[in-house]
CSV table of C-alpha atoms in Angstrom, one decimal:
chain,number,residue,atom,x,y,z
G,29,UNK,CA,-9.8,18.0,-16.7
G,30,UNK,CA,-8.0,15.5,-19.3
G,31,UNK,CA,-9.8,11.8,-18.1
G,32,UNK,CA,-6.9,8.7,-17.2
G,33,UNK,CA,-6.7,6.2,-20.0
G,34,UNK,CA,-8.9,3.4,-19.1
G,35,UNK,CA,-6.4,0.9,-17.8
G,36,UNK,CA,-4.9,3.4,-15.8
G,37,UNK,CA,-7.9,3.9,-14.2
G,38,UNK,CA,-8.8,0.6,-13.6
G,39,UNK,CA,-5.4,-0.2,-11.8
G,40,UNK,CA,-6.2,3.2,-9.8
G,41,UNK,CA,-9.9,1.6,-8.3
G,42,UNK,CA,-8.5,-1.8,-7.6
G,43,UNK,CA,-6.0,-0.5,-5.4
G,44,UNK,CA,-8.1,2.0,-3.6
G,45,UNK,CA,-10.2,-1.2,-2.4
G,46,UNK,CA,-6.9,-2.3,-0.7
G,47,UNK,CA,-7.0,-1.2,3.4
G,48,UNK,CA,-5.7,1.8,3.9
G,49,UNK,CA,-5.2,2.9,0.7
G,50,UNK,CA,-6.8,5.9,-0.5
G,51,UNK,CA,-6.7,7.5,-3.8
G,52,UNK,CA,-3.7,9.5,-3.8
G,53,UNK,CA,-1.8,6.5,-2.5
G,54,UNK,CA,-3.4,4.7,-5.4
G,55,UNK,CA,-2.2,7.3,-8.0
G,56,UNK,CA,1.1,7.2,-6.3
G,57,UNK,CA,1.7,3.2,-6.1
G,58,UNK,CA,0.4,3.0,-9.7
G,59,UNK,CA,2.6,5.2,-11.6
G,60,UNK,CA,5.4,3.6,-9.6
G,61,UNK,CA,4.4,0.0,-10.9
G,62,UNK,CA,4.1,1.9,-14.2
G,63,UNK,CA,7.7,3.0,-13.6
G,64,UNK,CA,9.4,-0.3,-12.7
G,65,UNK,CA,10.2,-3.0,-15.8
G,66,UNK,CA,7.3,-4.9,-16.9
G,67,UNK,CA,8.8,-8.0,-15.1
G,68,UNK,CA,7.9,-6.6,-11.6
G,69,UNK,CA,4.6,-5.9,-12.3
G,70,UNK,CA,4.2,-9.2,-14.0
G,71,UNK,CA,5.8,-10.8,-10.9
G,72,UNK,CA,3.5,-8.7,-8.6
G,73,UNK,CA,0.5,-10.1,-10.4
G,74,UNK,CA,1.6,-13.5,-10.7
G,75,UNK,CA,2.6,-13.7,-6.8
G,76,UNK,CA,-1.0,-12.6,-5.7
G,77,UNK,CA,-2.8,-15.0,-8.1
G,78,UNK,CA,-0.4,-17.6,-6.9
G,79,UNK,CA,-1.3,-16.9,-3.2
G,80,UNK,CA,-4.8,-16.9,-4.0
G,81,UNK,CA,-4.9,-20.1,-5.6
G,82,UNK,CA,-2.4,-22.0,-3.4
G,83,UNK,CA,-3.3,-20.8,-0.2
G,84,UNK,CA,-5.9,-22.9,2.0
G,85,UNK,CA,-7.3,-23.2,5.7
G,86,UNK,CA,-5.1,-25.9,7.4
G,87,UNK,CA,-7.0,-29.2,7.9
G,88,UNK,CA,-6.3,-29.1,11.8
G,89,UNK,CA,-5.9,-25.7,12.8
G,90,UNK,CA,-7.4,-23.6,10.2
G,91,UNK,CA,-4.2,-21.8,9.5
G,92,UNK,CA,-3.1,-20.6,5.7
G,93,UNK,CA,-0.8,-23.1,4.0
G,94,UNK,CA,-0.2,-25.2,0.8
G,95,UNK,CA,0.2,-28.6,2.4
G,96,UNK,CA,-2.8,-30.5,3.2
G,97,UNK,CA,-1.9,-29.6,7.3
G,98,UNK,CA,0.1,-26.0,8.2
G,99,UNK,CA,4.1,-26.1,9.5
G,100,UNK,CA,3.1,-25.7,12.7
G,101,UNK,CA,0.5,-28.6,13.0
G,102,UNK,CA,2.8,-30.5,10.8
G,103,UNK,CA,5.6,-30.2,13.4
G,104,UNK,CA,6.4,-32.8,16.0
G,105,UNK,CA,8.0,-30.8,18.3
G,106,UNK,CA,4.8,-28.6,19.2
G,107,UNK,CA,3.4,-29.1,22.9
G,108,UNK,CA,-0.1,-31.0,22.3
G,109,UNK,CA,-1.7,-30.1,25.7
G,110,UNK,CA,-2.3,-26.5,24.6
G,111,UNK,CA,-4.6,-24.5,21.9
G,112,UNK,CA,-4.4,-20.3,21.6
G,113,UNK,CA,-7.8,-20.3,19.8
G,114,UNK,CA,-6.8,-17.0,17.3
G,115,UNK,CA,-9.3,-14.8,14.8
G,116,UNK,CA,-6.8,-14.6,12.1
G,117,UNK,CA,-3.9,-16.1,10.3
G,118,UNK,CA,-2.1,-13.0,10.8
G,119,UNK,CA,-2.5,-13.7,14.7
G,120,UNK,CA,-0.6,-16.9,14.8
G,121,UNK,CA,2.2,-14.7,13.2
G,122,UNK,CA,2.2,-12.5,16.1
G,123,UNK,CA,2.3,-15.4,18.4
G,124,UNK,CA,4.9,-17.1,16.8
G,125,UNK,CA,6.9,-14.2,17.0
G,126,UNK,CA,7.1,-14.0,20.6
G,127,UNK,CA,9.1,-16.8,20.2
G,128,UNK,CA,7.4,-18.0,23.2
G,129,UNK,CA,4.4,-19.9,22.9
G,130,UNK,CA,5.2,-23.3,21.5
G,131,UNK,CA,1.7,-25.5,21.5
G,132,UNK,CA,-0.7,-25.6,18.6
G,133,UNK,CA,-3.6,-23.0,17.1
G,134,UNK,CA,-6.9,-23.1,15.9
G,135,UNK,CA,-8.0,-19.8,13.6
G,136,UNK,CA,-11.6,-19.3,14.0
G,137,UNK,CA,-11.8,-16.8,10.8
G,138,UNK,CA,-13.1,-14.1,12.7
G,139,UNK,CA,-15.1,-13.5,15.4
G,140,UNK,CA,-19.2,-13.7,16.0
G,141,UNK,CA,-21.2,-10.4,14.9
G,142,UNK,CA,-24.6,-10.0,14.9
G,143,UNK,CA,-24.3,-6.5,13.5
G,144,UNK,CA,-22.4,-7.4,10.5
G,145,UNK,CA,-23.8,-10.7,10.4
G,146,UNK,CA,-21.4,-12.9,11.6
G,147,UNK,CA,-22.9,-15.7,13.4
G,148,UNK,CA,-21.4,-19.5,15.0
G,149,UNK,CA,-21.7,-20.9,11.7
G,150,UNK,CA,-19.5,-18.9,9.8
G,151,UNK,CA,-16.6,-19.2,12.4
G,152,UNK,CA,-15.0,-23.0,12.8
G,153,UNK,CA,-16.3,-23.6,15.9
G,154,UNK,CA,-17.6,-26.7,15.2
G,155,UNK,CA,-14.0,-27.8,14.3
G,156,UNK,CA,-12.6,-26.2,17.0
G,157,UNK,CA,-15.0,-28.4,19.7
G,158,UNK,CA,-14.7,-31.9,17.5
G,159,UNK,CA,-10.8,-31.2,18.2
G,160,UNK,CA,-11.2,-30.7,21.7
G,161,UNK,CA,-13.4,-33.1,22.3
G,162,UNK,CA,-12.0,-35.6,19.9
G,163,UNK,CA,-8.3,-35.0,21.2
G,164,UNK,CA,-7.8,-36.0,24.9
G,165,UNK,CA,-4.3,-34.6,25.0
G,166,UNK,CA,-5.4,-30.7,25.1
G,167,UNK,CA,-5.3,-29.4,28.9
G,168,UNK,CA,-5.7,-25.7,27.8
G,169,UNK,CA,-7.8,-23.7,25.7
G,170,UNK,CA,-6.4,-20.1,25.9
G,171,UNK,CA,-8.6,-17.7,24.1
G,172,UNK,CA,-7.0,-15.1,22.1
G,173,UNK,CA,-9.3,-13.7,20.3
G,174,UNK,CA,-8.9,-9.4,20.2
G,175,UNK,CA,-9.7,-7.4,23.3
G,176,UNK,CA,-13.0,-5.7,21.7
G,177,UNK,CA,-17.1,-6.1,22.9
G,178,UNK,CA,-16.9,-9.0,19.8
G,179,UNK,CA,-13.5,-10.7,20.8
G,180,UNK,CA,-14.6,-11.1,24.4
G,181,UNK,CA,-18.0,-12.1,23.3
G,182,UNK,CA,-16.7,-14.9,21.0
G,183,UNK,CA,-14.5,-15.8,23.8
G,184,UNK,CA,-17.7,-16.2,26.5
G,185,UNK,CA,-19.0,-17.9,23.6
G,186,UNK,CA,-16.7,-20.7,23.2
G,187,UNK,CA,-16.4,-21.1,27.2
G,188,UNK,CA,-20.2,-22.2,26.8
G,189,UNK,CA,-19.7,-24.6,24.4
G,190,UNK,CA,-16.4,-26.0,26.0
G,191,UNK,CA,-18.0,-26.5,29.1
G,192,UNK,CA,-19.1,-30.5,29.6
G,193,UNK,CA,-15.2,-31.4,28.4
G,194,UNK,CA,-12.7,-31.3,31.4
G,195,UNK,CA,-10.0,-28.4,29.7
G,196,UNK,CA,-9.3,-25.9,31.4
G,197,UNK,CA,-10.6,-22.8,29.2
G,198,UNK,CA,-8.6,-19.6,29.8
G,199,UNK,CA,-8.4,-15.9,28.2
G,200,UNK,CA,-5.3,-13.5,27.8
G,201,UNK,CA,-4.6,-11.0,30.6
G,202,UNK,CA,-5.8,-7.5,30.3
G,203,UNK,CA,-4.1,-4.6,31.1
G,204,UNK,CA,-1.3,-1.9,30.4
G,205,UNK,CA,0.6,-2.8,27.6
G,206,UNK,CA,4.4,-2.7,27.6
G,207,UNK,CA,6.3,0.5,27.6
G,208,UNK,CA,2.5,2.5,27.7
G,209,UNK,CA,1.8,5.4,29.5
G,210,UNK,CA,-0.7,5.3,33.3
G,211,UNK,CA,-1.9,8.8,32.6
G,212,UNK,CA,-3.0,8.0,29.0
G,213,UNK,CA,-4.1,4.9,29.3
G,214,UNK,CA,-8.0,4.5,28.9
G,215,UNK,CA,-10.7,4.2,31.9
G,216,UNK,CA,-11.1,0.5,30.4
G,217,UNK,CA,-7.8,-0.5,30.3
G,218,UNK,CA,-6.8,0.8,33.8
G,219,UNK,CA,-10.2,-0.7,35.0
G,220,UNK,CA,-8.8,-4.4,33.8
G,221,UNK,CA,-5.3,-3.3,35.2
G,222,UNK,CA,-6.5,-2.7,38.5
G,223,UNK,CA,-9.0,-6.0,38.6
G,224,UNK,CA,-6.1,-8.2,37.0
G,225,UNK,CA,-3.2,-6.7,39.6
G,226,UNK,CA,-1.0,-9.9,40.8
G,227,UNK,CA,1.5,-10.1,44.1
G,228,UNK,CA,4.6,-8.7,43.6
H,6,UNK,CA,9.7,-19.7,14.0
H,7,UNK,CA,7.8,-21.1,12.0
H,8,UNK,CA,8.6,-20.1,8.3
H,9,UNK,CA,5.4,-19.3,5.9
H,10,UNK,CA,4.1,-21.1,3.3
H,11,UNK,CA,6.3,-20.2,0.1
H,12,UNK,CA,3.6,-18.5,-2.1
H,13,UNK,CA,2.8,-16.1,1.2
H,14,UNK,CA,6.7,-15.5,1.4
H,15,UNK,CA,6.7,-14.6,-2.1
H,16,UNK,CA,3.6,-12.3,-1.9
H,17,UNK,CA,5.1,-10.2,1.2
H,18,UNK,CA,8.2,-10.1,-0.8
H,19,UNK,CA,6.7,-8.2,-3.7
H,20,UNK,CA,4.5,-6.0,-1.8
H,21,UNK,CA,7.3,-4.9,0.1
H,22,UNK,CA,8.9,-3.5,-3.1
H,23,UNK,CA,6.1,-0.7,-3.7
H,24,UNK,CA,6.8,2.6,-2.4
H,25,UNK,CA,5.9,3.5,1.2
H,26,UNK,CA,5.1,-0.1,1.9
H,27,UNK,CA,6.8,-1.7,4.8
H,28,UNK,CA,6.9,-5.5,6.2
H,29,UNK,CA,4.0,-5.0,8.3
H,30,UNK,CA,2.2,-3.1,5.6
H,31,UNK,CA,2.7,-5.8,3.2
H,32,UNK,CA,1.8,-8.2,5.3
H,33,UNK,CA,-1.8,-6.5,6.1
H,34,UNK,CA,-2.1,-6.1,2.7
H,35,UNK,CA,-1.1,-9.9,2.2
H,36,UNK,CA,-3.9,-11.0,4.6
H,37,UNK,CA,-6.6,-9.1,3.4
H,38,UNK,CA,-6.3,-10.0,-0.2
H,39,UNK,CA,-6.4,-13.5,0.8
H,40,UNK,CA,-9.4,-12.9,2.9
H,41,UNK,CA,-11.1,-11.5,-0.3
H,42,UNK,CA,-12.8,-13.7,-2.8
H,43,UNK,CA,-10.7,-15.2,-5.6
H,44,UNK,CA,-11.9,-12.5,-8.3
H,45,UNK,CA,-11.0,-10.0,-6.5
H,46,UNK,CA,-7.5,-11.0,-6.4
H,47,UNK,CA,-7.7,-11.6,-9.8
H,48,UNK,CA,-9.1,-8.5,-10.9
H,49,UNK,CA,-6.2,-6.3,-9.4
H,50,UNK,CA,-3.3,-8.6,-10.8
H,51,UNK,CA,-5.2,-7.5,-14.0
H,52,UNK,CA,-5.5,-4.6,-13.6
H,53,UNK,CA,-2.1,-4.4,-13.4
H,54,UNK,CA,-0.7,-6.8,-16.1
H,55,UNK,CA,-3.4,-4.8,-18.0
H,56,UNK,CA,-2.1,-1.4,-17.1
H,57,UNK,CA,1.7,-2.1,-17.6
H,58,UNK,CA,0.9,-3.4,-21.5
H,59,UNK,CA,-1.3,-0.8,-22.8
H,60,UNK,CA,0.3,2.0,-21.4
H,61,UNK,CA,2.9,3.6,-23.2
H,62,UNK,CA,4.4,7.1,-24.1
H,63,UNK,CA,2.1,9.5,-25.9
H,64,UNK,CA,5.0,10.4,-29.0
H,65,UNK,CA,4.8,13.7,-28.4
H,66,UNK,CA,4.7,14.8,-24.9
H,67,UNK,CA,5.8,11.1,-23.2
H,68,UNK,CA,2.4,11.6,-20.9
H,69,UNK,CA,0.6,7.8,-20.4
H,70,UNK,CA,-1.7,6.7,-23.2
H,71,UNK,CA,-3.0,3.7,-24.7
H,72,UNK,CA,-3.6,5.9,-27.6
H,73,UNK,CA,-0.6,7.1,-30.1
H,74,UNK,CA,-1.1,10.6,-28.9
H,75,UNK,CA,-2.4,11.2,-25.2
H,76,UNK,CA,-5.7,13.1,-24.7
H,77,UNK,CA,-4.3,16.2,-24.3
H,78,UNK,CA,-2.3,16.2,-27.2
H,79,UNK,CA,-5.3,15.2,-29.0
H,80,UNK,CA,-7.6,17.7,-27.8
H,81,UNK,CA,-8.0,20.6,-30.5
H,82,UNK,CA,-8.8,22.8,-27.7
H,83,UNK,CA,-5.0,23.0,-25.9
H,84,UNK,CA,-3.0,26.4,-25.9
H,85,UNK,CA,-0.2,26.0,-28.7
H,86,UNK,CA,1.6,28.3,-27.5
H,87,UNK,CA,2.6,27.0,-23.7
H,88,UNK,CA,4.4,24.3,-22.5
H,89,UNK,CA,5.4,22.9,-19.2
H,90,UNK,CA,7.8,20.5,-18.7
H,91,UNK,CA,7.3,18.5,-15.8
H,92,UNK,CA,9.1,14.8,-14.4
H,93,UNK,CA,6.8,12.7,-14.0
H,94,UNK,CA,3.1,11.9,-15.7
H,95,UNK,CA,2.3,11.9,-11.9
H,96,UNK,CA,2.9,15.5,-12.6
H,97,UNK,CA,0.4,16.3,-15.1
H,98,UNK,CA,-2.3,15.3,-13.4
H,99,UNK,CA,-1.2,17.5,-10.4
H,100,UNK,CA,-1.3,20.6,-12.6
H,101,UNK,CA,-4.8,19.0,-14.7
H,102,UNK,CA,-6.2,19.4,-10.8
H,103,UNK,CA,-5.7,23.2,-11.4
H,104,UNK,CA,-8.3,23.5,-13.9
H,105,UNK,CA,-5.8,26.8,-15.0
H,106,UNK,CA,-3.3,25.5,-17.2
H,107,UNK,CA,-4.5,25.4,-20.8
H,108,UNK,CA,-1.2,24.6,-22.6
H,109,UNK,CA,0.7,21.5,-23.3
H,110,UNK,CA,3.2,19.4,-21.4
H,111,UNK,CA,6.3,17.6,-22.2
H,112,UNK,CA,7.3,14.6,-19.7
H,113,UNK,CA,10.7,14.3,-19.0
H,114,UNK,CA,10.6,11.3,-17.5
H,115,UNK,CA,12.7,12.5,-14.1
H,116,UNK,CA,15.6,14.9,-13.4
H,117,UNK,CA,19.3,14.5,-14.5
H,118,UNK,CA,21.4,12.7,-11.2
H,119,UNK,CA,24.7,12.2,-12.0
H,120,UNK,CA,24.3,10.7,-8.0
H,121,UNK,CA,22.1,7.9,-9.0
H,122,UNK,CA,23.7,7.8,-13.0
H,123,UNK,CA,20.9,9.5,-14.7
H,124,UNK,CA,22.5,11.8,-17.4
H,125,UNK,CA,20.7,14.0,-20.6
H,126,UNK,CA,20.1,10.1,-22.5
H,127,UNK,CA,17.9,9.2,-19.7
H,128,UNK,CA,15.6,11.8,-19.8
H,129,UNK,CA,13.4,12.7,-23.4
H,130,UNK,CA,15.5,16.0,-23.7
H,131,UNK,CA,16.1,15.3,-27.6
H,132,UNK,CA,12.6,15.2,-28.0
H,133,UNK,CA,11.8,18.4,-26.4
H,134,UNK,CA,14.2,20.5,-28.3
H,135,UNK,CA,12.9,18.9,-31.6
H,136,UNK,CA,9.3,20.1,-30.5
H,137,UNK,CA,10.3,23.3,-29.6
H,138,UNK,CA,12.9,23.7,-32.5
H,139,UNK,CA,10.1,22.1,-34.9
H,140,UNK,CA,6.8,23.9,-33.6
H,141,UNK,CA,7.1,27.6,-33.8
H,142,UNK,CA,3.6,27.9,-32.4
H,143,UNK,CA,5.3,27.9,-28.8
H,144,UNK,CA,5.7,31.0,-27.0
H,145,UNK,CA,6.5,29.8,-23.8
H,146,UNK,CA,8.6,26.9,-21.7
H,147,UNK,CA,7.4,26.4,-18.3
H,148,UNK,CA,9.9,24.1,-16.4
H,149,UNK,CA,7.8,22.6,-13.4
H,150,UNK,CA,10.5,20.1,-12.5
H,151,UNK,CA,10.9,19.5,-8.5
H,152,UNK,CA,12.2,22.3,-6.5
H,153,UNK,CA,15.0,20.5,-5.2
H,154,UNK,CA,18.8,20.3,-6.5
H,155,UNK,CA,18.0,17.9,-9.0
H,156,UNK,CA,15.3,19.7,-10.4
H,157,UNK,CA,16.6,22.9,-10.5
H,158,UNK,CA,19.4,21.8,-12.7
H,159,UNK,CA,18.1,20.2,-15.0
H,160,UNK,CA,15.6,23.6,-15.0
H,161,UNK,CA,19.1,25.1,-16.1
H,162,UNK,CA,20.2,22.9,-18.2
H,163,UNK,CA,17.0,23.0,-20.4
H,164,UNK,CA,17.5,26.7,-20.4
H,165,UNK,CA,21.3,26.4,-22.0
H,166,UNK,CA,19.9,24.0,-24.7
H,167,UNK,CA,16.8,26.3,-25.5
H,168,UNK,CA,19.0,29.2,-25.7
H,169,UNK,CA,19.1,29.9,-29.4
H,170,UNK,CA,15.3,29.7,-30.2
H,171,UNK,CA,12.9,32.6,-29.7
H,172,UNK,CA,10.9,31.3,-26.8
H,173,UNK,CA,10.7,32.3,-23.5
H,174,UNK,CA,11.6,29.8,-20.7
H,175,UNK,CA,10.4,30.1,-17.3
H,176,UNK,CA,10.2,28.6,-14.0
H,177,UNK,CA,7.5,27.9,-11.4
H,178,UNK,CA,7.9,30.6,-8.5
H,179,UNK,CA,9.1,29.6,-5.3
H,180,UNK,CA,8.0,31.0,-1.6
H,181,UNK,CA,5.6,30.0,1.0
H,182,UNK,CA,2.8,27.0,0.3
H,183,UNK,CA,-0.8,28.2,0.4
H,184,UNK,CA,-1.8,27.5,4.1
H,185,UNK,CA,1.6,27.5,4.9
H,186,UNK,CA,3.1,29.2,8.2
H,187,UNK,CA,5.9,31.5,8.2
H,188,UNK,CA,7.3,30.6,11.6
H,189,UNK,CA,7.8,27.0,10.2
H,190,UNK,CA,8.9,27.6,7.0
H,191,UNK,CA,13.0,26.6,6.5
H,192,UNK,CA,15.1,29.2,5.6
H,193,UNK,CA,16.0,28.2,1.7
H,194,UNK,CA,11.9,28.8,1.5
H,195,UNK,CA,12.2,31.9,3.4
H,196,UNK,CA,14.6,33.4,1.2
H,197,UNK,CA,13.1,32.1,-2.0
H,198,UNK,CA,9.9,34.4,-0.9
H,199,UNK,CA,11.9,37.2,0.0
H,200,UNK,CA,13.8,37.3,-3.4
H,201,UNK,CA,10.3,36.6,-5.2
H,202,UNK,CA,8.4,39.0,-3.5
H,203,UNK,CA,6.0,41.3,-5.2
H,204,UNK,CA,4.2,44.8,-5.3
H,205,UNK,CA,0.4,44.5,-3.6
């Protein structure tokens, strides 16, 4: 078989390291950026380097901005008694997309994994207690991290280290999520649904 | 809600545009890149500045190259005597996968749509009738254009404008996919494998 010119295959490898992209959706997004003007391509590139280099952890929350603090830390309208402690920046989206939830965020950058090496130090935890401690007006630590062994261990985790202050320290409800399904739900999930069930 | 910064916006924004990539998609992809070390960013913006420059048009078939004349062309070893048209470079490599087909190729560069304004100027039509006209060593024309409307007309259409010259011009068959089921197939497939059927 005929070999790809070298730049072609260069642009094919780098976006096969993207999640969820394998090689034939490599090939494909390729010769589509091949197929578009050399402006959109050049604006593609550009965007990401931009991103790259203008993006950085918020000085408060840990959250991705430009500005030396994030929009939402930023904001005075926020309610300062309340802290939904998050793994990623991408979490605070789906927060603030409930529409709901209007007090601040602090992004811990992950969550701690022996197996993959991950320990307190790589996480802002640190941060996370010199803002509690160092901000009387928090009442409410609510844990957010994701459902999983690691999530919930991160979450014990910062309960320990929490513990002298006098917030209150609490973890999002468990259970059958909307518009799901009893007879397919998991053994786990229904487990936490039963445990969790609340007075009609 | 709280808006993102503007160099995220703009990132989402051009991810978006790719094929098969939706908001939440782009977003994912967004995040992760970030997440990655700065080089990495880097080296796929790159790769793709890279791959939009030095890729151009092989003169004679229209294939990708960063060469004057693609690799196939250049190989001594090629069958002068076939070639298959196909749409797309994308193509080519889809029939290189084979390992069966010997010949050349000639890139059209899509299918005439009078729909989405894409007439005979679009496409490198001239070109292919001066190769054919202009190289007596072909035998044979194998249209491999999509079998959909579009590409079956412009199948036709190469047919009428090869009509004087001494070669052959054929068409890829069409019934049921290797693997394929007939209880699912749809009928235009059905009857395509009736009409094409053959003696065992």
């Amino acid at each position: 078989m005929a070999e790809y010119p070298p730049s072609l295959e260069r642009l094919f490898h780098e976006l096969e390291k993207l999640p969820g992209i394998g090689p034939r959706t490599a090939q494909r997004l390729a010769f589509h950026m091949l197929k578009q003007p050399a402006d959109a391509s050049k604006a593609l590139a550009q965007s990401l380097v931009e991103a790259r280099t203008k993006l950085h952890p918020c000085k408060d929350c840990f959250n991705l901005t430009e500005e030396i603090l994030c929009r939402i830390c930023s904001m005075g309208t926020r309610d300062k008694t309340s802290l939904l402690v998050v793994e990623d920046p991408s979490d605070v989206v789906a927060f603030e997309r409930t529409h709901e939830y209007h007090g601040l965020y602090h992004v811990l950058g992950g969550t701690l994994s022996p197996l993959e090496g991950r320990g307190p130090e790589n996480l802002t935890l640190d941060a996370l207690v010199a803002r509690v401690k160092g901000r009387p007006t928090f009442k409410e630590i609510i844990v957010a991290t994701d459902p999983t062994v690691e999530g919930d261990s991160t979450a014990l985790y910062i309960q320990q280290l929490l513990k002298g202050t006098a917030v209150k320290v609490t973890r999002l409800a468990r259970g059958l999520p909307s518009g799901g399904d009893v007879e397919y739900a998991d053994e786990s999930t229904l487990l936490k649904a039963l445990e969790g069930r609340r007075e009609l």
